Short mmCIF file of C-alpha atoms and ligand atoms in Angstrom, two decimals:
data_model
loop_
_atom_site.label_atom_id
_atom_site.label_comp_id
_atom_site.label_asym_id
_atom_site.label_seq_id
_atom_site.Cartn_x
_atom_site.Cartn_y
_atom_site.Cartn_z
CA MET A 1 -42.48 3.41 -20.60
CA LYS A 2 -39.18 4.90 -19.45
CA LYS A 3 -36.16 3.94 -21.53
CA GLU A 4 -33.62 1.83 -19.68
CA ILE A 5 -30.33 3.63 -19.08
CA ARG A 6 -27.61 1.32 -20.23
CA LYS A 7 -24.63 3.22 -21.59
CA VAL A 8 -23.43 6.15 -19.51
CA LEU A 9 -20.57 8.40 -20.55
CA VAL A 10 -18.74 10.11 -17.67
CA ILE A 11 -16.95 13.37 -18.42
CA ASN A 12 -14.38 15.10 -16.22
CA SER A 13 -13.74 18.32 -18.07
CA GLY A 14 -10.78 20.36 -16.81
CA SER A 15 -9.36 23.63 -18.04
CA SER A 16 -6.91 22.02 -20.47
CA SER A 17 -7.90 18.33 -20.46
CA LEU A 18 -10.99 16.19 -20.79
CA LYS A 19 -11.10 12.71 -19.23
CA TYR A 20 -13.86 10.29 -20.08
CA GLN A 21 -15.07 6.80 -19.24
CA LEU A 22 -17.91 4.84 -20.79
CA PHE A 23 -19.89 2.38 -18.66
CA ASP A 24 -22.40 -0.36 -19.34
CA MET A 25 -24.59 0.15 -16.29
CA THR A 26 -26.52 -3.08 -16.68
CA LYS A 27 -23.29 -4.83 -15.73
CA GLY A 28 -21.53 -1.96 -13.91
CA GLU A 29 -18.70 -2.53 -16.37
CA ARG A 30 -16.31 -0.02 -17.89
CA LEU A 31 -16.24 -0.21 -21.70
CA ALA A 32 -13.72 2.52 -22.50
CA LYS A 33 -11.64 5.29 -21.00
CA GLY A 34 -9.48 8.03 -22.38
CA LEU A 35 -8.06 11.50 -22.15
CA VAL A 36 -7.86 14.49 -24.48
CA GLU A 37 -5.12 16.91 -23.50
CA ARG A 38 -3.81 20.36 -24.34
CA ILE A 39 -7.22 21.89 -24.95
CA GLY A 40 -6.73 25.52 -25.99
CA CYS A 41 -2.94 25.16 -25.89
CA GLY A 42 -1.81 23.24 -28.97
CA GLY A 43 -4.49 20.51 -29.05
CA PRO A 44 -8.25 20.94 -29.72
CA LYS A 45 -9.26 24.61 -29.66
CA ASP A 46 -12.10 24.18 -27.16
CA HIS A 47 -14.20 21.61 -25.28
CA THR A 48 -16.53 21.04 -28.24
CA GLU A 49 -13.55 20.11 -30.44
CA ALA A 50 -12.17 17.91 -27.63
CA LEU A 51 -15.50 16.13 -27.36
CA LYS A 52 -15.55 15.53 -31.12
CA GLN A 53 -12.27 13.69 -30.61
CA VAL A 54 -13.86 11.61 -27.82
CA VAL A 55 -16.76 10.71 -30.14
CA ALA A 56 -14.27 9.64 -32.83
CA ASP A 57 -12.20 7.65 -30.28
CA LEU A 58 -15.39 5.84 -29.22
CA GLY A 59 -16.23 4.99 -32.88
CA ASN A 60 -19.21 7.38 -33.26
CA PRO A 61 -21.51 5.68 -30.76
CA LYS A 62 -25.26 6.22 -31.30
CA ASP A 63 -26.36 4.38 -28.16
CA ILE A 64 -25.23 6.61 -25.29
CA ASP A 65 -28.23 6.95 -22.98
CA ALA A 66 -26.95 9.54 -20.53
CA ILE A 67 -23.89 11.63 -19.67
CA GLY A 68 -22.63 12.30 -16.13
CA HIS A 69 -20.36 15.28 -15.47
CA ARG A 70 -18.03 16.01 -12.61
CA VAL A 71 -18.71 19.57 -11.45
CA LEU A 72 -16.49 21.16 -8.80
CA HIS A 73 -18.87 23.39 -6.89
CA GLY A 74 -22.59 23.26 -6.15
CA ALA A 75 -22.32 25.65 -3.17
CA GLU A 76 -25.58 25.61 -1.14
CA VAL A 77 -27.65 25.57 -4.32
CA PHE A 78 -27.12 21.93 -5.23
CA LYS A 79 -27.34 19.45 -2.37
CA ASP A 80 -27.57 16.53 -4.79
CA SER A 81 -26.74 15.73 -8.40
CA VAL A 82 -29.17 17.23 -10.95
CA LYS A 83 -30.34 16.77 -14.50
CA MET A 84 -29.12 19.77 -16.46
CA ASN A 85 -31.55 22.13 -18.16
CA VAL A 86 -31.59 25.83 -18.95
CA ALA A 87 -32.53 26.83 -15.38
CA ASN A 88 -29.90 24.64 -13.73
CA MET A 89 -27.20 25.82 -16.15
CA ALA A 90 -28.07 29.42 -15.24
CA LYS A 91 -27.79 28.54 -11.52
CA CYS A 92 -24.42 26.81 -12.13
CA LYS A 93 -23.08 29.85 -13.99
CA LYS A 94 -23.72 31.95 -10.89
CA LEU A 95 -21.37 29.61 -8.97
CA VAL A 96 -18.34 30.20 -11.23
CA LYS A 97 -16.98 32.61 -8.58
CA PHE A 98 -16.48 29.61 -6.27
CA GLY A 99 -14.21 27.87 -8.78
CA PRO A 100 -13.05 30.35 -11.41
CA LEU A 101 -10.54 27.86 -12.82
CA HIS A 102 -12.58 24.66 -12.84
CA MET A 103 -16.21 25.72 -13.16
CA PRO A 104 -16.02 27.26 -16.68
CA ALA A 105 -14.33 24.07 -17.92
CA ASN A 106 -16.86 21.80 -16.15
CA LEU A 107 -19.79 23.75 -17.58
CA GLY A 108 -18.09 24.00 -20.98
CA GLY A 109 -18.02 20.20 -21.05
CA ILE A 110 -21.77 20.07 -20.41
CA GLU A 111 -22.52 22.63 -23.13
CA ALA A 112 -20.32 20.74 -25.58
CA CYS A 113 -22.26 17.53 -24.83
CA GLU A 114 -25.59 19.32 -25.34
CA LYS A 115 -24.38 20.31 -28.82
CA ILE A 116 -22.82 17.03 -29.85
CA PHE A 117 -25.06 14.42 -28.17
CA LYS A 118 -28.39 16.07 -29.05
CA GLY A 119 -31.27 14.87 -26.87
CA VAL A 120 -29.06 12.83 -24.52
CA PRO A 121 -29.64 13.91 -20.88
CA ASN A 122 -26.74 15.42 -18.93
CA VAL A 123 -26.41 15.08 -15.16
CA ALA A 124 -24.13 17.29 -13.05
CA VAL A 125 -22.51 15.54 -10.06
CA PHE A 126 -21.04 18.06 -7.62
CA ASP A 127 -17.86 17.48 -5.58
CA THR A 128 -19.44 19.48 -2.75
CA ALA A 129 -22.91 17.87 -2.59
CA PHE A 130 -22.17 15.06 -0.09
CA HIS A 131 -20.94 17.62 2.43
CA GLN A 132 -24.11 19.72 2.36
CA THR A 133 -25.41 17.88 5.44
CA MET A 134 -22.72 19.47 7.65
CA PRO A 135 -24.17 21.36 10.61
CA ASP A 136 -23.48 25.09 10.85
CA CYS A 137 -21.11 24.61 13.80
CA ALA A 138 -18.79 22.68 11.46
CA ALA A 139 -19.37 24.72 8.30
CA MET A 140 -19.18 28.33 9.50
CA TYR A 141 -16.00 30.37 9.94
CA ALA A 142 -15.60 32.64 12.96
CA ILE A 143 -15.56 35.87 10.97
CA ASP A 144 -18.17 38.61 10.51
CA PRO A 145 -21.29 36.77 9.22
CA LYS A 146 -21.70 39.43 6.53
CA TYR A 147 -19.02 37.59 4.52
CA TYR A 148 -21.16 34.47 4.54
CA LYS A 149 -24.28 36.43 3.63
CA LYS A 150 -22.66 38.53 0.90
CA MET A 151 -20.06 36.17 -0.50
CA GLY A 152 -21.01 32.69 0.65
CA ILE A 153 -17.75 32.33 2.61
CA ARG A 154 -18.09 29.07 4.59
CA LYS A 155 -16.78 25.52 4.47
CA TYR A 156 -18.11 23.46 1.55
CA GLY A 157 -15.70 20.52 1.29
CA PHE A 158 -14.66 18.56 -1.81
CA HIS A 159 -14.01 14.96 -2.96
CA GLY A 160 -17.68 14.43 -2.02
CA THR A 161 -18.25 11.87 -4.77
CA SER A 162 -15.39 9.78 -3.42
CA HIS A 163 -16.37 10.12 0.25
CA LYS A 164 -19.97 9.15 -0.62
CA PHE A 165 -18.86 6.19 -2.74
CA ILE A 166 -16.57 4.74 -0.07
CA THR A 167 -19.21 5.38 2.59
CA GLN A 168 -21.69 3.27 0.61
CA GLU A 169 -19.09 0.58 -0.08
CA ALA A 170 -17.97 0.54 3.57
CA ALA A 171 -21.58 0.13 4.78
CA LYS A 172 -21.93 -2.90 2.49
CA PHE A 173 -18.57 -4.27 3.61
CA LEU A 174 -19.43 -3.83 7.30
CA LYS A 175 -22.93 -5.25 6.66
CA LYS A 176 -24.54 -2.19 8.25
CA PRO A 177 -27.46 -0.18 6.88
CA LEU A 178 -26.16 3.03 5.28
CA ALA A 179 -28.35 5.12 7.61
CA LYS A 180 -26.59 3.64 10.64
CA VAL A 181 -22.97 3.66 9.63
CA ASN A 182 -20.42 5.94 11.38
CA LEU A 183 -17.09 6.41 9.62
CA VAL A 184 -14.02 8.53 9.27
CA THR A 185 -13.29 8.44 5.54
CA CYS A 186 -9.77 9.38 4.43
CA HIS A 187 -9.26 10.25 0.77
CA LEU A 188 -5.47 10.49 0.52
CA GLY A 189 -4.04 11.31 -2.90
CA ASN A 190 -2.35 14.24 -4.53
CA GLY A 191 -5.25 16.19 -3.05
CA SER A 192 -6.41 14.84 0.32
CA SER A 193 -9.42 15.26 2.56
CA LEU A 194 -11.08 13.51 5.48
CA ALA A 195 -14.79 13.34 6.25
CA ALA A 196 -16.71 12.58 9.43
CA VAL A 197 -19.73 10.47 8.49
CA LYS A 198 -22.52 9.96 11.05
CA ASN A 199 -25.49 7.77 10.20
CA GLY A 200 -24.35 7.70 6.56
CA GLN A 201 -24.24 11.51 6.26
CA CYS A 202 -21.32 13.90 6.23
CA VAL A 203 -21.08 16.00 9.41
CA ASP A 204 -17.62 17.50 8.84
CA THR A 205 -14.81 17.51 6.32
CA SER A 206 -11.29 18.89 6.19
CA MET A 207 -11.35 20.96 2.99
CA GLY A 208 -13.04 24.35 3.21
CA LEU A 209 -14.31 27.14 1.02
CA THR A 210 -11.76 25.79 -1.47
CA PRO A 211 -9.69 22.58 -1.59
CA LEU A 212 -6.76 24.36 0.12
CA ALA A 213 -7.67 23.54 3.73
CA GLY A 214 -6.95 20.51 5.89
CA MET A 215 -4.32 17.89 5.08
CA VAL A 216 -0.70 18.33 3.96
CA MET A 217 -1.12 17.59 0.24
CA GLY A 218 1.05 17.12 -2.85
CA THR A 219 1.34 20.83 -3.60
CA ARG A 220 -1.13 22.43 -1.14
CA CYS A 221 -0.21 23.54 2.37
CA GLY A 222 -3.50 22.56 4.02
CA ASP A 223 -4.28 24.16 7.40
CA ILE A 224 -2.18 27.22 8.13
CA ASP A 225 -2.53 30.28 10.34
CA ALA A 226 -4.15 32.91 8.06
CA ALA A 227 -1.84 35.52 9.61
CA ALA A 228 1.19 33.59 8.32
CA VAL A 229 -0.15 34.05 4.79
CA LEU A 230 -0.65 37.78 5.37
CA SER A 231 2.94 38.08 6.65
CA ILE A 232 4.35 36.32 3.60
CA MET A 233 2.23 38.39 1.23
CA GLU A 234 3.43 41.57 2.85
CA ALA A 235 7.10 40.57 2.99
CA GLU A 236 7.21 39.28 -0.60
CA LYS A 237 4.72 41.83 -1.96
CA LEU A 238 2.51 39.09 -3.40
CA THR A 239 -0.79 39.72 -5.13
CA PRO A 240 -3.75 37.48 -4.09
CA ALA A 241 -3.27 35.49 -7.31
CA GLU A 242 0.43 34.95 -6.54
CA ALA A 243 -0.34 33.92 -2.97
CA ASP A 244 -2.95 31.50 -4.34
CA THR A 245 -0.32 29.89 -6.59
CA LEU A 246 2.19 29.73 -3.73
CA LEU A 247 -0.24 27.97 -1.37
CA ASN A 248 -2.00 25.71 -3.91
CA LYS A 249 0.78 24.82 -6.33
CA LYS A 250 4.13 25.37 -4.60
CA SER A 251 3.54 24.20 -1.03
CA GLY A 252 2.79 20.89 0.69
CA LEU A 253 5.04 17.89 0.06
CA LEU A 254 6.58 19.62 -2.97
CA ALA A 255 7.83 22.55 -0.90
CA LEU A 256 9.01 20.32 1.94
CA THR A 257 10.88 17.73 -0.13
CA GLY A 258 11.21 18.89 -3.75
CA SER A 259 8.69 16.26 -4.92
CA SER A 260 4.90 16.06 -4.65
CA ASP A 261 4.89 12.33 -5.33
CA CYS A 262 4.55 10.18 -2.26
CA ARG A 263 6.53 7.31 -3.84
CA ASP A 264 9.61 9.53 -4.28
CA ILE A 265 9.30 10.83 -0.75
CA CYS A 266 8.95 7.35 0.78
CA ALA A 267 12.04 6.24 -1.19
CA LYS A 268 14.01 9.27 0.06
CA ALA A 269 12.89 8.72 3.67
CA ASP A 270 13.99 5.08 3.38
CA LYS A 271 17.49 6.32 2.54
CA GLY A 272 17.51 8.53 5.65
CA ASP A 273 16.58 11.86 4.02
CA LYS A 274 15.52 14.04 6.97
CA ALA A 275 13.27 16.43 5.01
CA ALA A 276 11.35 13.49 3.50
CA GLU A 277 11.05 11.87 6.92
CA LEU A 278 9.66 15.07 8.44
CA ALA A 279 7.21 15.59 5.54
CA LEU A 280 5.78 12.08 5.95
CA GLU A 281 5.45 12.55 9.70
CA MET A 282 3.71 15.91 9.19
CA LEU A 283 1.30 14.25 6.78
CA ALA A 284 0.63 11.28 9.08
CA TYR A 285 0.31 13.50 12.15
CA ARG A 286 -2.33 15.67 10.56
CA VAL A 287 -4.36 12.72 9.28
CA ALA A 288 -4.23 11.06 12.72
CA PHE A 289 -5.12 14.34 14.42
CA TYR A 290 -8.26 14.69 12.28
CA ILE A 291 -9.19 11.02 12.74
CA GLY A 292 -9.11 11.56 16.51
CA GLY A 293 -11.26 14.68 16.26
CA TYR A 294 -13.75 13.18 13.83
CA ASN A 295 -14.08 10.02 15.92
CA THR A 296 -15.30 12.30 18.72
CA VAL A 297 -17.59 14.26 16.38
CA ILE A 298 -19.41 11.11 15.22
CA GLY A 299 -19.55 9.51 18.66
CA GLY A 300 -17.27 6.61 17.77
CA ALA A 301 -16.47 5.20 14.33
CA ASP A 302 -17.50 1.76 13.06
CA ALA A 303 -14.42 1.93 10.85
CA ILE A 304 -11.66 4.20 9.56
CA VAL A 305 -11.70 3.97 5.77
CA MET A 306 -8.72 4.80 3.56
CA THR A 307 -8.74 5.45 -0.17
CA GLY A 308 -7.03 7.48 -2.94
CA GLY A 309 -3.62 6.95 -4.53
CA ILE A 310 -1.81 7.08 -1.18
CA GLY A 311 -4.52 5.47 0.97
CA GLU A 312 -4.90 2.54 -1.41
CA ASN A 313 -1.24 2.03 -2.27
CA SER A 314 1.17 3.29 0.36
CA LYS A 315 1.69 0.82 3.18
CA GLU A 316 4.40 3.14 4.54
CA VAL A 317 2.07 6.12 4.95
CA ARG A 318 -0.77 3.96 6.33
CA GLU A 319 1.60 2.53 8.91
CA ARG A 320 2.78 6.00 9.94
CA ILE A 321 -0.86 7.09 10.39
CA VAL A 322 -2.10 4.03 12.28
CA ARG A 323 0.94 4.11 14.59
CA ARG A 324 -0.48 7.36 15.98
CA LEU A 325 -3.95 5.95 16.69
CA GLY A 326 -3.08 3.79 19.71
CA ALA A 327 -5.16 5.95 22.07
CA LEU A 328 -8.27 4.86 20.13
CA GLY A 329 -7.34 1.20 20.63
CA ILE A 330 -6.50 0.90 16.94
CA LYS A 331 -3.76 -1.61 16.08
CA LEU A 332 -2.16 -2.25 12.71
CA ASP A 333 -1.76 -5.77 11.34
CA LYS A 334 1.57 -5.31 9.53
CA LYS A 335 1.10 -8.36 7.35
CA ALA A 336 -2.44 -7.41 6.34
CA ASN A 337 -1.19 -3.88 5.59
CA ASN A 338 1.10 -5.26 2.89
CA VAL A 339 -1.53 -4.79 0.16
CA ARG A 340 -2.20 -2.43 -2.72
CA GLY A 341 -5.34 -1.23 -4.45
CA GLN A 342 -7.81 -3.68 -3.00
CA THR A 343 -10.49 -3.81 -0.32
CA ALA A 344 -8.82 -5.09 2.85
CA VAL A 345 -8.90 -4.79 6.63
CA ILE A 346 -5.42 -3.73 7.75
CA SER A 347 -6.02 -3.65 11.52
CA THR A 348 -5.70 -6.59 13.92
CA LYS A 349 -8.73 -8.65 15.02
CA ASP A 350 -8.58 -7.05 18.48
CA SER A 351 -8.29 -3.48 17.15
CA LYS A 352 -11.11 -1.47 18.76
CA ILE A 353 -11.94 0.16 15.43
CA PRO A 354 -11.18 -1.62 12.14
CA VAL A 355 -9.12 0.21 9.53
CA VAL A 356 -10.30 -0.70 6.05
CA ILE A 357 -8.93 0.11 2.60
CA ILE A 358 -11.67 0.65 0.04
CA PRO A 359 -10.56 1.63 -3.48
CA THR A 360 -12.50 4.64 -4.71
CA ASN A 361 -14.03 4.87 -8.17
CA GLU A 362 -15.27 8.39 -8.73
CA GLU A 363 -16.19 7.80 -12.38
CA LEU A 364 -18.37 4.79 -11.57
CA ALA A 365 -19.94 6.80 -8.73
CA ILE A 366 -20.80 9.58 -11.20
CA ALA A 367 -22.30 7.02 -13.62
CA GLN A 368 -24.36 5.46 -10.80
CA ASP A 369 -25.60 8.87 -9.69
CA THR A 370 -26.53 9.73 -13.28
CA VAL A 371 -28.72 6.62 -13.46
CA ARG A 372 -30.23 7.36 -10.03
CA VAL A 373 -31.08 10.99 -10.87
CA LEU A 374 -32.64 10.15 -14.24
CA GLY A 375 -34.46 7.15 -12.81
CA LYS A 376 -36.13 9.40 -10.22
CA MET A 377 -37.59 11.77 -12.81
P1 AMP B 401 -4.27 10.32 -6.57
O1 AMP B 401 -4.30 11.83 -6.58
O2 AMP B 401 -5.39 9.72 -5.82
O3 AMP B 401 -4.09 9.74 -7.94
O4 AMP B 401 -2.95 9.91 -5.75
C1 AMP B 401 -1.66 10.28 -6.17
C2 AMP B 401 -0.68 9.97 -5.04
O5 AMP B 401 -0.71 8.56 -4.77
C3 AMP B 401 0.75 10.34 -5.36
O6 AMP B 401 1.33 11.02 -4.27
C4 AMP B 401 1.41 9.00 -5.54
O7 AMP B 401 2.75 9.03 -5.17
C5 AMP B 401 0.63 8.13 -4.60
N1 AMP B 401 0.82 6.72 -4.94
C6 AMP B 401 0.36 6.04 -6.00
N2 AMP B 401 0.84 4.76 -6.00
C7 AMP B 401 1.61 4.65 -4.88
C8 AMP B 401 2.39 3.61 -4.30
N3 AMP B 401 2.48 2.42 -4.85
N4 AMP B 401 3.04 3.87 -3.15
C9 AMP B 401 2.99 5.09 -2.59
N5 AMP B 401 2.27 6.10 -3.08
C10 AMP B 401 1.60 5.90 -4.21
#
C-alpha cells in the first residue's frame, strides 16, 4: 500500500537565501516557516550547509514524507511538476541557460535535499509550467524562427504557481468547474504579471522569455521598445550584463520614484509628489491595458482576479486600475475595496465583470502539487 503523504517541506532555494515552509497536508496547515540567508557570503558556505541549518531549526524531523521545490524554468521540457530522479535532474541542468542566476540555486537545493533527506522524494514545481498551454500565436516572437529553434527564444511566462493557485481558488469561489472558468489573473507584487485563463488553462501571460516583460514592476521596466535598449547600450557603452542589471534591477518604480516599494510611492503621491503620481498611473494604465486585451483573448472574463503584495493590500492601486475599466462595464465598490489580504469582491453588484481579491499562497500550492504528483505515481 502507498504511504500517505502527510508532512511536506517546501523549499525556495535562491542564490544567497533558502526559504522553507513545512505543511501538514492532512489538514492543509502550515507547521513552520523560516529563512536562511547569506549563503556563500558570510553565512552557510553552500545549500547543503543551509539545509543542515533548516533541519536543526525544525528539530531534526524524521517524519518528512516529501519535499516540494520551487524551480524557475521548465522551458518546453516540463509542462507539469515532476518527481526528481537522475534523468529529470539531467534535463533540468540543460535548462540552466534560461535562468543562469536562479536555476543553479534551485537545483542545488534539490541536490542538498537528496543528500540530507535520504530516500525522501523531491518534486520540482516550475514557475513556467502553467503557461505551457499558451498557443503559438501568443508565445512566439516575430523574429527569425531560427532563434526559437536554436536557442528556445519564445515567451514562457512566470509566477505560474501563483496564477494556477488563484485560478483554482477563483473557480471554487465563483462555483464554476475549473474547466469552464475564464479569468484575467493579476499577480501584482514586487514582480508582476497577468495571465489570460480560458477554460481553466493559460492562453497568454505578460512575462516573456524572462521575467522582464510586461508590467511596470518594482525594479523592472516591463515592456519597452527593444530599440530603446539598443540606443542606451550604445550611448552608455553597456555590456549585455550591465544592460540586464539596468533593466531588471534599476528600472521600474525604483527608477521613476527612488523607491521600489508601493507603500512609499502611494504615501508620496498622497502628498502631491508628481513623479510618484505618474509612476502609479503608468502602473495602473499598463495593468488595465492588459486586462482589456486579455478579456478579448478569452472571449469575456467571469472575473478579474487580483493577488500579490500590491493586489492583496493596496486599495489605492486597485482603485487606480479599476477606474480605467469602465468600458468593460466594471465598477468599483469603494467601501468593499477597503480591505487587505483577504478574499473579497471589490466591484459593485451591477459590475458587468466582478473584480475579486484572492490571496495567493505559492508555498501551499507547491505542497499541494507535490502530493498530487507523488499520488499519481
Ligand atoms: P510581493 O512581491 O508580492 O511580496 O509584493 C511586494 C509589494 O507589495 C511591495 O511593492 C509592497 O509595497 C506592496 N505592499 C505590501 N503591503 C502593502 C500595503 N499595505 N499597501 C500597499 N502596498 C503594499
